[in-house]
PDB file of C-alpha atoms in Angstrom:
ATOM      1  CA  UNK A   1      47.142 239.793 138.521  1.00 78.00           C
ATOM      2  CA  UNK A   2      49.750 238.398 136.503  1.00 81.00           C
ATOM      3  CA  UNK A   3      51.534 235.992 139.200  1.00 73.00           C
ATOM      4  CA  UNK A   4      48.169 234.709 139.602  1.00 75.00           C
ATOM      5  CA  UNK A   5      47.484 234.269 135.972  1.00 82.00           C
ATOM      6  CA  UNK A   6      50.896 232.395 135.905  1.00 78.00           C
ATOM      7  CA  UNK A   7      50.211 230.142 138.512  1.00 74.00           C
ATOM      8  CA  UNK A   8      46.567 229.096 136.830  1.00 81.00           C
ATOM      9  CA  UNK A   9      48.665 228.470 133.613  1.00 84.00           C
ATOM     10  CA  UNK A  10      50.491 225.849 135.600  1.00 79.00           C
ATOM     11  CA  UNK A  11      47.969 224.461 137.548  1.00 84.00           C
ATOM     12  CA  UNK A  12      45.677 223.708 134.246  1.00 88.00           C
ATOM     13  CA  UNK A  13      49.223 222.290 132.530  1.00 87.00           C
ATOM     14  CA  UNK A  14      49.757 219.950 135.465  1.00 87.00           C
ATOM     15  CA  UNK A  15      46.057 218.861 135.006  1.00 91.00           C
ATOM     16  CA  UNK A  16      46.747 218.131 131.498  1.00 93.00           C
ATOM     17  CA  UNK A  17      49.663 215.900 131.970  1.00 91.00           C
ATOM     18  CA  UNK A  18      47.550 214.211 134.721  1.00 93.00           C
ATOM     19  CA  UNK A  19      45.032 213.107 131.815  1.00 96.00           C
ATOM     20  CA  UNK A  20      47.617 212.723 129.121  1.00 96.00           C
ATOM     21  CA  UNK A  21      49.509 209.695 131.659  1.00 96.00           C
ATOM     22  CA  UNK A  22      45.809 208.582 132.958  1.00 97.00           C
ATOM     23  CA  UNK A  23      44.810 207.940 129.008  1.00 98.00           C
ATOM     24  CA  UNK A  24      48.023 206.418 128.520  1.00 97.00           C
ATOM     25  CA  UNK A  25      47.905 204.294 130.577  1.00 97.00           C
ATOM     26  CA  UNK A  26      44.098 203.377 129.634  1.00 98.00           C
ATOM     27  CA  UNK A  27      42.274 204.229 133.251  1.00 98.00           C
ATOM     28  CA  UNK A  28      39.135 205.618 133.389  1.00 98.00           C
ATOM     29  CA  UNK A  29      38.662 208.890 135.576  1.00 98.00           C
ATOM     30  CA  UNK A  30      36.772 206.819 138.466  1.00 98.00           C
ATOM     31  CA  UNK A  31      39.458 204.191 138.299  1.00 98.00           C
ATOM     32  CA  UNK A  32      42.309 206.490 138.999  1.00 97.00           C
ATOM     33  CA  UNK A  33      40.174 208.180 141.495  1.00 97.00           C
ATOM     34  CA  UNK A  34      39.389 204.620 143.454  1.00 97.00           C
ATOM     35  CA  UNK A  35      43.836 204.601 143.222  1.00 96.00           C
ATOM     36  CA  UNK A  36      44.123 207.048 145.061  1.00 93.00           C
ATOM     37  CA  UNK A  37      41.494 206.999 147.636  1.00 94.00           C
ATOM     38  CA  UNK A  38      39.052 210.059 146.033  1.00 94.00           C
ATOM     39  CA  UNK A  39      35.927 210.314 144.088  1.00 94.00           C
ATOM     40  CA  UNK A  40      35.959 210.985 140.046  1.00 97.00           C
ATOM     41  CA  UNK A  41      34.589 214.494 140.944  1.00 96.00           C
ATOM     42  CA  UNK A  42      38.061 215.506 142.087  1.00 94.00           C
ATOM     43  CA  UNK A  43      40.448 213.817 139.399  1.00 95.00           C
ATOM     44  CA  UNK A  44      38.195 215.693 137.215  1.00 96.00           C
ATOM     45  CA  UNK A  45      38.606 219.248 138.854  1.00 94.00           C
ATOM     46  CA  UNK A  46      42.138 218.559 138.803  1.00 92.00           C
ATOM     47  CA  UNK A  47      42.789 217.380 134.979  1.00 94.00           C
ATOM     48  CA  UNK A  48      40.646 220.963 134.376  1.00 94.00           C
ATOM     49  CA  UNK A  49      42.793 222.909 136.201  1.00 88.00           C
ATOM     50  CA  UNK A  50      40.127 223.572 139.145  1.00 88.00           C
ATOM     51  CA  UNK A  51      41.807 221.434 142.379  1.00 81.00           C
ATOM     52  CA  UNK A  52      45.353 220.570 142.695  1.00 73.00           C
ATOM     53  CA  UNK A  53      45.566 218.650 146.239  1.00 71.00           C
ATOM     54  CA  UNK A  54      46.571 215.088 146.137  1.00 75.00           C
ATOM     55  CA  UNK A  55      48.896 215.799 143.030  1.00 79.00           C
ATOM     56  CA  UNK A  56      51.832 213.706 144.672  1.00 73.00           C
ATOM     57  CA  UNK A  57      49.227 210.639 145.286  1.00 80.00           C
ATOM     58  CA  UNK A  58      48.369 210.562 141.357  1.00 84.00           C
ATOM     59  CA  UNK A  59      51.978 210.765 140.535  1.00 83.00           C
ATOM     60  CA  UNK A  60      52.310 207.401 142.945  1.00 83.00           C
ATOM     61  CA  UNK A  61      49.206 206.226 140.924  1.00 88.00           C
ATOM     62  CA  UNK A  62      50.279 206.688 138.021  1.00 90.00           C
ATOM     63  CA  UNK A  63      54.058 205.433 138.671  1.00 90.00           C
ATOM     64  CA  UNK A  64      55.443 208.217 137.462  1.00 86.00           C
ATOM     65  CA  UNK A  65      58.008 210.877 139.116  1.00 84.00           C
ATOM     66  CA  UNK A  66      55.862 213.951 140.177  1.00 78.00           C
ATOM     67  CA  UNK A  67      58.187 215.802 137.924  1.00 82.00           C
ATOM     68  CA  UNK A  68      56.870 213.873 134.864  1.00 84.00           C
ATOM     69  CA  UNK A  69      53.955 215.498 135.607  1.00 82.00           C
ATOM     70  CA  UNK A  70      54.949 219.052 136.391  1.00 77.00           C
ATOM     71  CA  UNK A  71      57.976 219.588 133.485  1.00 70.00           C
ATOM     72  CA  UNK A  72      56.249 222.397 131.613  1.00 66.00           C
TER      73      UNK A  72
END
């Protein structure tokens, strides 16, 4: 379906912005995971696109406006 197709699109940008901000700001998978109270398993579903719970949390991490990471 292509409003599911769309919304994978997005979820695997957002992911990509996550990483982009965590390498940026030189943390480590597990470190940003340990920020925000979750195991490196999950930051590294979400930077693939696979799990996108907790989003707002990695924004706070990160000190960045959840927008910054969703403008795509």
């Amino acid at each position: 379906n292509d409003e599911q197709e769309k919304v994978q699109a997005r979820i695997h940008s957002l992911g990509q912005q996550i990483r982009a901000h965590r390498i940026a700001q030189n943390l480590s998978q597990q470190r940003l995971a340990l920020m925000v109270h979750t195991d490196q398993a999950v930051i590294a579903r979400i930077e693939a696109g696979k799990h996108h719970t907790g989003i707002a949390k990695i924004a706070d991490a990160l000190d960045v406006p959840l927008g910054a990471l969703i403008n795509f």
